[in-house]
Short mmCIF file of C-alpha atoms in Angstrom, two decimals:
data_model
loop_
_atom_site.label_atom_id
_atom_site.label_comp_id
_atom_site.label_asym_id
_atom_site.label_seq_id
_atom_site.Cartn_x
_atom_site.Cartn_y
_atom_site.Cartn_z
CA TYR G 1 23.35 309.77 124.11
CA VAL G 2 20.00 307.94 125.87
CA SER G 3 18.00 309.13 122.91
CA ALA G 4 20.62 307.44 120.36
CA LEU G 5 20.61 304.29 122.46
CA ALA G 6 16.90 304.21 122.33
CA PHE G 7 16.79 304.48 118.32
CA LEU G 8 19.79 301.98 118.21
CA ASN G 9 17.99 299.47 120.48
CA VAL G 10 14.71 299.69 118.27
CA ALA G 11 16.92 299.58 115.18
CA GLN G 12 18.59 296.19 116.40
CA VAL G 13 15.42 294.28 117.21
CA ALA G 14 13.93 295.56 113.98
CA SER G 15 16.85 294.12 112.09
CA GLU G 16 16.54 290.80 113.55
CA LEU G 17 13.29 290.16 111.81
CA GLY G 18 12.22 287.78 114.82
CA LEU G 19 14.49 285.08 113.43
CA PRO G 20 16.58 284.39 116.63
CA ASN G 21 13.72 283.12 118.89
CA LEU G 22 12.24 281.26 115.90
CA LEU G 23 15.52 279.26 115.28
CA VAL G 24 16.57 278.96 118.95
CA ARG G 25 13.33 276.82 119.19
CA ASP G 26 13.68 274.68 115.99
CA LEU G 27 17.40 274.18 115.99
CA ALA G 28 17.38 273.07 119.69
CA ARG G 29 15.45 270.04 118.52
CA GLU G 30 17.21 269.73 115.03
CA PRO G 31 20.90 270.10 115.35
CA GLU G 32 21.64 268.47 111.93
CA ALA G 33 20.16 271.54 110.18
CA ARG G 34 22.28 273.99 112.15
CA ARG G 35 24.58 275.05 109.31
CA SER G 36 21.91 275.73 106.72
CA TYR G 37 20.04 277.70 108.94
CA PHE G 38 22.79 279.56 110.15
CA MET G 39 23.83 280.57 106.91
CA ALA G 40 20.85 281.74 105.54
CA ALA G 41 20.10 283.64 108.56
CA LEU G 42 23.58 285.32 108.32
CA ARG G 43 22.66 286.46 104.94
CA ILE G 44 19.15 287.71 105.76
CA GLN G 45 20.12 289.85 108.92
CA LEU G 46 23.28 291.26 107.24
CA LEU G 47 21.02 292.56 104.34
CA SER G 48 18.33 293.75 106.99
CA ALA G 49 21.03 295.39 109.02
CA LEU G 50 22.16 297.49 105.89
CA LEU G 51 18.60 298.42 105.09
CA THR G 52 17.88 299.36 108.58
CA TRP G 53 20.76 301.49 108.66
CA ALA G 54 19.65 303.40 105.63
CA VAL G 55 16.24 303.88 107.44
CA LEU G 56 18.05 305.55 110.46
CA VAL G 57 19.86 308.01 108.16
CA LEU G 58 16.51 308.70 106.50
CA LEU G 59 14.84 309.34 109.86
CA SER G 60 17.63 311.68 110.94
CA TYR G 61 16.52 314.00 108.02
CA LEU G 62 12.83 313.46 108.54
CA LEU G 63 12.38 314.29 112.27
CA PRO G 64 13.37 317.48 113.99
CA LEU G 65 16.47 316.04 115.76
CA SER G 66 19.53 318.19 116.62
CA THR G 67 22.59 318.12 114.48
CA GLY G 68 24.35 315.93 117.23
CA LEU G 69 21.75 313.36 117.37
CA GLN G 70 21.59 312.99 113.58
CA ILE G 71 25.49 312.70 113.53
CA SER G 72 24.93 309.94 116.48
CA LEU G 73 22.27 308.01 114.39
CA TRP G 74 24.45 307.87 111.49
CA LEU G 75 27.31 306.33 113.71
CA ALA G 76 24.87 304.01 115.41
CA GLY G 77 23.80 302.67 112.31
CA ALA G 78 27.19 301.40 111.55
CA SER G 79 27.18 298.87 114.32
CA LEU G 80 24.26 297.20 112.95
CA PRO G 81 26.11 294.63 110.47
CA PHE G 82 28.40 293.72 113.36
CA TYR G 83 25.22 293.46 115.63
CA ALA G 84 23.67 290.91 112.85
CA ILE G 85 26.76 288.69 112.98
CA THR G 86 26.85 288.58 116.89
CA SER G 87 22.92 287.93 117.00
CA VAL G 88 23.30 285.14 114.47
CA CYS G 89 25.93 283.53 116.31
CA GLN G 90 24.38 283.81 119.78
CA THR G 91 21.42 282.13 118.15
CA LEU G 92 23.50 279.34 117.57
CA PHE G 93 24.68 279.09 121.23
CA GLN G 94 21.52 279.31 122.46
CA ALA G 95 20.20 276.62 120.42
CA GLY G 96 23.13 274.39 121.57
CA GLU G 97 22.26 275.41 125.30
CA ARG G 98 25.57 276.82 125.70
CA MET G 99 24.57 280.17 127.39
CA GLU G 100 27.71 280.41 128.99
CA LEU G 101 29.33 281.54 125.71
CA VAL G 102 26.52 284.09 125.26
CA MET G 103 27.55 285.29 128.82
CA ALA G 104 31.19 285.45 128.42
CA VAL G 105 30.77 287.76 125.30
CA GLU G 106 28.23 289.96 126.80
CA GLY G 107 30.40 290.19 130.00
CA ILE G 108 33.51 291.12 128.19
CA ILE G 109 31.88 293.44 125.90
CA ASN G 110 30.10 295.46 128.70
CA LEU G 111 33.12 295.81 130.70
CA LEU G 112 34.80 297.15 127.40
CA ILE G 113 32.15 299.49 127.02
CA VAL G 114 32.31 300.76 130.47
CA GLY G 115 36.27 301.10 130.44
CA LEU G 116 36.45 303.00 126.93
CA SER G 117 33.26 305.23 127.80
CA ILE G 118 35.18 306.31 131.07
CA LEU G 119 38.31 307.03 129.17
CA VAL G 120 36.24 308.98 126.48
CA LEU G 121 34.55 311.17 129.25
CA ILE G 122 37.72 311.70 131.05
CA ALA G 123 39.21 313.11 127.86
CA GLY G 124 36.19 315.23 127.31
CA GLY G 125 34.67 313.38 124.41
CA ALA G 126 31.44 314.24 123.04
CA VAL G 127 28.30 312.25 122.65
CA GLN G 128 29.59 310.98 119.08
CA HIS G 129 32.67 309.63 120.70
CA LEU G 130 30.49 307.39 123.12
CA VAL G 131 28.41 306.13 120.19
CA GLY G 132 31.60 305.39 118.53
CA VAL G 133 32.74 303.22 121.47
CA MET G 134 29.47 301.29 120.73
CA VAL G 135 30.34 300.76 117.24
CA ILE G 136 34.00 299.49 117.88
CA THR G 137 32.63 297.21 120.75
CA GLN G 138 30.08 295.76 118.53
CA ALA G 139 32.78 294.91 115.90
CA ILE G 140 34.68 293.40 118.87
CA SER G 141 31.66 291.37 119.93
CA ALA G 142 31.09 289.97 116.28
CA LEU G 143 34.78 288.92 116.01
CA LEU G 144 34.53 286.94 119.44
CA CYS G 145 31.50 285.29 118.40
CA VAL G 146 32.86 283.99 115.14
CA ILE G 147 35.72 282.70 116.92
CA LEU G 148 33.73 280.92 119.34
CA VAL G 149 31.47 279.38 116.69
CA MET G 150 34.39 278.07 114.74
CA ARG G 151 36.17 276.50 118.18
CA THR G 152 33.15 274.96 119.61
CA GLY G 153 32.19 272.88 117.07
CA LEU G 154 28.45 274.02 117.32
CA LEU G 155 28.05 274.49 113.58
CA THR G 156 27.08 270.95 112.81
CA GLY G 157 24.73 269.45 110.68
CA ASP G 158 25.11 268.27 106.78
CA ARG G 159 21.38 268.37 106.29
CA GLN G 160 21.02 270.65 103.12
CA GLU G 161 17.67 272.49 102.97
CA GLN G 162 16.53 275.33 100.84
CA VAL G 163 16.32 278.17 103.33
CA GLY G 164 15.29 281.80 102.37
CA TRP G 165 13.33 284.58 103.35
CA ARG G 166 10.26 283.37 101.77
CA THR G 167 10.56 280.21 103.91
CA LEU G 168 11.44 281.61 106.98
CA TRP G 169 9.33 284.63 107.37
CA PRO G 170 5.68 283.24 107.83
CA GLU G 171 7.02 281.37 110.70
CA ALA G 172 9.25 284.29 112.10
CA ARG G 173 6.50 286.98 111.73
CA PRO G 174 4.94 286.65 115.13
CA PHE G 175 8.45 286.43 116.85
CA TYR G 176 9.21 289.59 115.13
CA TRP G 177 6.22 291.49 116.36
CA LEU G 178 6.89 290.01 119.75
CA SER G 179 10.45 291.09 119.69
CA LEU G 180 9.39 294.68 118.57
CA ALA G 181 6.80 294.81 121.17
CA ASP G 182 9.55 293.86 123.88
CA VAL G 183 11.78 296.54 123.02
CA LEU G 184 8.80 299.00 123.28
CA LEU G 185 7.97 297.66 126.52
CA HIS G 186 11.04 298.57 127.78
CA ARG G 187 11.48 302.02 126.11
CA LEU G 188 7.80 303.40 125.89
CA ASP G 189 7.59 304.76 129.61
CA ILE G 190 10.85 306.96 128.88
CA LEU G 191 9.44 308.02 125.30
CA LEU G 192 5.79 309.06 126.87
CA LEU G 193 7.38 310.87 129.95
CA ASN G 194 9.53 313.15 127.58
CA VAL G 195 6.27 314.03 126.12
CA VAL G 196 3.87 314.59 128.96
CA ALA G 197 6.28 315.44 131.85
CA GLY G 198 9.45 317.17 130.59
CA ASP G 199 13.12 316.47 131.66
CA TYR G 200 13.15 316.89 135.35
CA LEU G 201 10.19 314.42 135.98
CA THR G 202 11.85 312.04 133.39
CA GLY G 203 15.07 311.96 135.32
CA VAL G 204 13.53 311.58 138.54
CA TYR G 205 11.61 308.40 137.36
CA SER G 206 14.70 307.22 135.43
CA ILE G 207 16.65 307.15 138.43
CA ALA G 208 14.27 304.66 140.04
CA TYR G 209 13.89 302.69 137.10
CA SER G 210 17.66 302.35 136.29
CA LEU G 211 17.80 299.72 139.11
CA VAL G 212 14.53 297.88 138.89
CA ARG G 213 15.33 297.61 135.09
CA VAL G 214 18.40 295.43 136.11
CA VAL G 215 16.16 292.94 137.84
CA VAL G 216 13.88 293.16 134.91
CA LYS G 217 16.51 292.20 132.34
CA LEU G 218 17.90 289.40 134.70
CA ILE G 219 14.34 287.91 134.91
CA GLN G 220 14.14 288.09 130.98
CA SER G 221 17.64 286.54 130.77
CA TYR G 222 16.65 283.87 133.15
CA TRP G 223 13.41 282.64 131.24
CA LYS G 224 15.44 283.02 127.74
CA ALA G 225 18.27 281.05 129.06
CA LEU G 226 15.70 278.15 129.57
CA TYR G 227 13.63 278.68 126.64
CA PRO G 228 15.59 276.30 124.29
CA THR G 229 15.53 273.48 127.00
CA PHE G 230 11.60 274.11 127.54
CA SER G 231 11.30 273.74 123.82
CA ARG G 232 13.16 270.51 123.41
CA LEU G 233 11.71 269.10 126.56
CA ARG G 234 8.30 269.81 125.40
CA GLN G 235 8.69 267.38 122.59
CA GLU G 236 10.94 265.00 124.38
CA SER G 237 9.68 264.50 127.90
CA MET G 238 6.45 266.22 128.96
CA THR G 239 6.83 265.02 132.61
CA HIS G 240 10.11 266.44 133.06
CA TYR G 241 9.20 269.79 130.92
CA ARG G 242 6.38 270.39 133.39
CA ARG G 243 8.48 269.63 136.43
CA LEU G 244 11.36 271.74 135.54
CA ALA G 245 9.02 274.56 134.66
CA ASP G 246 7.34 274.52 138.11
CA LEU G 247 10.45 274.38 140.12
CA ARG G 248 12.07 277.10 138.15
CA LEU G 249 9.20 279.37 138.76
CA ARG G 250 9.14 278.68 142.38
CA TYR G 251 12.84 279.07 143.16
CA VAL G 252 13.11 282.29 141.29
CA LEU G 253 9.87 283.91 142.82
CA MET G 254 11.34 282.76 146.37
CA VAL G 255 14.38 285.48 145.38
CA VAL G 256 12.38 288.10 143.54
CA LEU G 257 9.58 288.57 145.82
CA PRO G 258 11.42 289.11 149.08
CA GLY G 259 13.82 291.12 147.21
CA ALA G 260 11.26 293.69 146.33
CA ALA G 261 9.77 293.62 149.78
CA LEU G 262 13.18 294.32 151.53
CA ALA G 263 14.10 296.93 148.79
CA VAL G 264 11.31 299.21 150.03
CA GLY G 265 12.96 299.60 153.51
CA VAL G 266 16.26 300.30 152.01
CA ALA G 267 15.27 302.51 148.89
CA ALA G 268 16.68 305.93 150.52
CA ASN G 269 20.12 304.40 151.42
CA VAL G 270 20.71 302.43 148.05
CA LEU G 271 19.78 305.33 145.76
CA THR G 272 21.57 308.00 147.92
CA LEU G 273 24.62 305.65 147.93
CA LEU G 274 24.76 305.10 144.34
CA TYR G 275 23.53 308.60 143.02
CA GLY G 276 23.85 311.04 145.94
CA VAL G 277 21.75 313.35 147.71
CA GLU G 278 19.79 314.18 144.53
CA ALA G 279 18.35 310.79 144.27
CA ALA G 280 16.16 311.43 147.23
CA ALA G 281 13.20 312.70 144.90
CA SER G 282 13.16 309.37 143.37
CA VAL G 283 13.03 307.15 146.42
CA ALA G 284 9.05 307.16 146.49
CA ALA G 285 8.80 306.32 142.88
CA PHE G 286 11.46 303.49 143.41
CA GLN G 287 9.38 301.92 146.55
CA VAL G 288 6.26 301.73 144.04
CA LEU G 289 8.22 300.47 141.04
CA VAL G 290 9.97 297.89 142.58
CA TRP G 291 6.82 295.72 143.04
CA MET G 292 6.63 295.32 139.42
CA THR G 293 9.49 292.78 139.34
CA PRO G 294 7.36 289.79 140.86
CA PHE G 295 4.57 290.75 138.64
CA PHE G 296 6.76 290.82 135.51
CA LEU G 297 8.41 287.29 136.47
CA LEU G 298 4.98 285.78 136.38
CA GLU G 299 4.31 287.40 133.05
CA THR G 300 7.70 286.65 131.56
CA TYR G 301 7.07 283.00 132.59
CA ALA G 302 3.81 282.75 130.85
CA ILE G 303 5.24 284.45 127.61
CA THR G 304 8.15 281.88 127.50
CA LEU G 305 5.73 278.93 128.33
CA LEU G 306 3.42 280.05 125.37
CA MET G 307 6.10 280.30 122.97
CA ALA G 308 7.71 276.83 123.91
CA GLU G 309 4.04 275.46 123.52
CA HIS G 310 3.78 277.09 119.92
CA TYR G 311 1.40 279.92 120.97
CA PRO G 312 3.65 282.87 119.76
CA ARG G 313 0.48 285.03 118.98
CA GLN G 314 -0.63 284.65 122.55
CA SER G 315 2.79 285.60 123.95
CA LEU G 316 2.41 288.75 121.67
CA LEU G 317 -1.05 289.42 122.75
CA LEU G 318 0.30 289.63 126.56
CA THR G 319 3.22 292.04 125.61
CA PHE G 320 0.61 294.21 123.61
CA LEU G 321 -1.62 294.37 126.63
CA HIS G 322 1.37 295.60 128.75
CA ILE G 323 2.29 298.02 126.24
CA GLY G 324 -1.54 299.16 126.08
CA VAL G 325 -2.08 299.55 129.59
CA VAL G 326 1.02 301.76 130.07
CA ALA G 327 0.13 304.15 126.99
CA LEU G 328 -3.60 304.32 128.56
CA LEU G 329 -2.35 304.90 132.32
CA LEU G 330 1.24 306.55 132.04
CA PRO G 331 0.20 310.08 131.08
CA PRO G 332 -2.72 310.73 133.22
CA LEU G 333 -1.40 309.12 136.28
CA THR G 334 2.08 311.06 135.59
CA GLN G 335 0.20 314.50 135.25
CA SER G 336 -1.61 313.68 138.51
CA PHE G 337 0.74 312.20 140.74
CA GLY G 338 4.04 312.80 139.22
CA ALA G 339 6.94 310.17 139.12
CA MET G 340 4.78 307.93 141.42
CA GLY G 341 1.90 307.96 139.17
CA ALA G 342 4.35 306.73 136.30
CA ALA G 343 5.69 303.89 138.56
CA ALA G 344 1.89 302.92 139.59
CA SER G 345 1.22 302.74 135.72
CA MET G 346 4.13 300.44 135.29
CA VAL G 347 3.20 298.16 138.25
CA SER G 348 -0.50 298.04 136.97
CA ALA G 349 0.50 297.08 133.45
CA THR G 350 2.83 294.19 134.91
CA ALA G 351 0.13 293.01 137.18
CA ILE G 352 -2.52 292.69 134.59
CA GLY G 353 -0.10 291.09 132.20
CA ALA G 354 0.57 288.48 134.86
CA LEU G 355 -3.11 287.91 135.45
CA ALA G 356 -3.92 287.76 131.80
CA GLY G 357 -0.95 285.17 131.24
CA ARG G 358 -2.23 282.98 134.01
CA TYR G 359 -5.65 282.97 132.32
CA LEU G 360 -3.94 282.26 129.08
CA LEU G 361 -1.96 279.17 130.50
CA ALA G 362 -5.14 277.95 132.11
CA THR G 363 -7.32 278.11 129.25
CA ARG G 364 -4.79 275.68 127.35
CA ALA G 365 -4.34 273.63 130.09
CA ILE G 366 -0.73 274.54 130.84
CA PRO G 367 0.01 274.27 134.48
CA ALA G 368 1.37 277.32 136.52
CA ARG G 369 1.22 276.86 140.16
CA VAL G 370 3.52 277.75 142.91
CA SER G 371 3.08 275.41 146.06
CA LYS G 372 2.68 276.99 149.41
CA LEU G 373 2.33 280.48 147.68
CA GLY G 374 0.59 282.05 150.55
CA TRP G 375 3.36 281.33 152.93
CA LEU G 376 5.85 282.52 150.71
CA ILE G 377 4.09 285.85 150.29
CA ALA G 378 3.38 286.07 154.08
CA ALA G 379 7.21 285.64 154.48
CA ALA G 380 8.20 288.18 152.20
CA LEU G 381 5.69 290.84 153.45
CA LEU G 382 6.45 290.30 157.12
CA ALA G 383 10.45 290.41 156.30
CA GLY G 384 9.83 293.77 154.22
CA ALA G 385 7.85 295.01 157.15
CA LEU G 386 10.44 294.51 159.57
CA ASN G 387 13.07 295.92 157.38
CA TYR G 388 11.09 299.07 156.89
CA TRP G 389 10.34 299.56 160.69
CA LEU G 390 13.21 298.12 162.65
CA PRO G 391 15.33 300.74 164.09
CA LEU G 392 18.72 299.47 163.32
CA PRO G 393 21.30 300.60 160.71
CA TRP G 394 20.22 299.65 157.25
CA LEU G 395 22.96 297.05 156.47
CA LEU G 396 21.99 295.36 159.75
CA ARG G 397 18.34 295.37 159.61
CA THR G 398 18.52 294.06 156.15
CA ALA G 399 20.49 291.11 157.50
CA VAL G 400 17.99 290.47 160.06
CA SER G 401 14.91 290.70 158.04
CA GLY G 402 16.61 288.41 155.37
CA GLY G 403 17.50 286.03 158.18
CA LEU G 404 13.80 285.99 159.26
CA TYR G 405 12.46 285.18 155.75
CA LEU G 406 15.05 282.32 155.04
CA ALA G 407 13.91 280.99 158.59
CA LEU G 408 10.34 281.31 157.57
CA VAL G 409 10.54 279.40 154.20
CA TRP G 410 12.47 276.77 155.84
CA PHE G 411 10.08 275.97 158.56
CA THR G 412 6.96 276.58 156.70
CA GLY G 413 8.16 273.86 154.05
CA VAL G 414 8.48 276.50 151.15
CA PHE G 415 11.88 275.52 150.60
CA ALA G 416 12.88 271.84 151.82
CA ALA G 417 16.06 269.78 151.46
CA SER G 418 14.25 267.49 148.97
CA ASP G 419 13.75 270.35 146.65
CA ARG G 420 17.27 270.51 145.81
CA GLU G 421 17.45 266.73 144.93
CA LEU G 422 14.20 267.09 142.98
CA LEU G 423 15.52 269.92 140.86
CA ARG G 424 18.87 267.99 140.40
CA ARG G 425 16.77 265.15 139.13
CA ALA G 426 14.78 267.34 136.80
CA LEU G 427 17.74 268.92 135.16
CA ARG G 428 19.60 265.42 134.92
CA ALA G 429 16.46 264.24 132.99
CA ALA G 430 16.85 267.30 130.72
CA GLU G 431 20.17 266.44 129.76
CA THR G 432 19.24 262.73 129.13
CA ALA G 433 15.89 262.92 127.60
CA PRO G 434 13.82 261.55 126.03
CA LEU G 435 12.37 259.52 128.78
CA GLU G 436 9.03 259.33 127.09
CA PRO G 437 7.87 258.97 123.15
CA PRO G 438 8.72 262.11 121.52
CA VAL G 439 5.27 264.15 120.91
CA GLU G 440 5.09 264.56 116.97
CA GLN G 441 5.06 268.32 116.06
CA PRO G 442 4.66 269.56 112.63
CA ARG G 443 7.75 271.32 111.12
CA SER G 444 5.52 274.61 110.76
CA SER G 445 4.10 276.54 113.51
CA PRO G 446 0.26 276.10 114.07
CA VAL G 447 0.07 279.87 114.09
#
């Protein structure tokens, strides 16, 4: 089942052809062109989905796969046309800065997947039945998205443009490679572990990574939600664009950094609670792997700003750098240190990506600073150390350590009451901009 989902994730990204990120950027600034681009993207992505489905079927014959996985890939491919409809509709939601619609659809569909999958497992269903659940829920997702598009009035604009594959592909190409690299970024570690380590070690690592991946996906969703706003403010109000970016980075780092520090002390308790005593073998790997989250936050922040600033190739460079470091370090470190070595390779890759992102932003005069960062790091590490060593029940010591962290960031001024008003003004400006003369941008990307 995991193998089928891995193939499906890559196929979904491949079938999108990089259009969502491109169109979110452009349609956030040009709502009068939404109808033309929506219809063009729908035609292109539906055709691409059918071709990708054919490629999946072909691969099932060419690769040395089991019969069960072959059938699963055939079934999984049937969800791709429905995914294309969902993808194009959600592109429109993001361009209209209606992320609550995306969240509503994703929440409903994920709950439905969980519920139906549990029923299938209780009934003794096979892997193919679980993949069938994915097809059914993807069809429901497409239907929900179409209904929301028709009812929300987001499909606006009467500006007719000749939009086709030839006009969109030159600009979409960097976004396509960036999206494809992104899905490999989240799947490459598991693929490599299956080759160099075997099933048991892969399972030990996967338990640790399953929790960290939740935070990683939340971080990605956070910046993805802000991307259309950044893209619009970059043209309309540079002052508020910079201010909003700085504030958002500082606030989320104030959550992710202490979260990683506190998680180290409760790793054994949480993993045992969720997975049972068998998860004890994954504790050490989790304690290492959790430190990738603050670095990943900084890396994704740099990628998002570079895309908003019309530097998609530099965003792609950061992602490929991350993938390259994982491919270089994970096999030898895993063979030497097991699951902890695999975790260390992932932390190293995200740390190098964060440093490279900071460098690329600096070379393009894009500010990326966090005020009183030293105090923030000190408060998080002190709270984490206390949570690790304090001889109290784990829930109580986490509450004490978390309270200490909050007190430290308040008294050191890392977070002040005035910050809330500053953020409120920045968001209000984001809604009422332009406050400055618009910066003229060419229609085509300078890539």
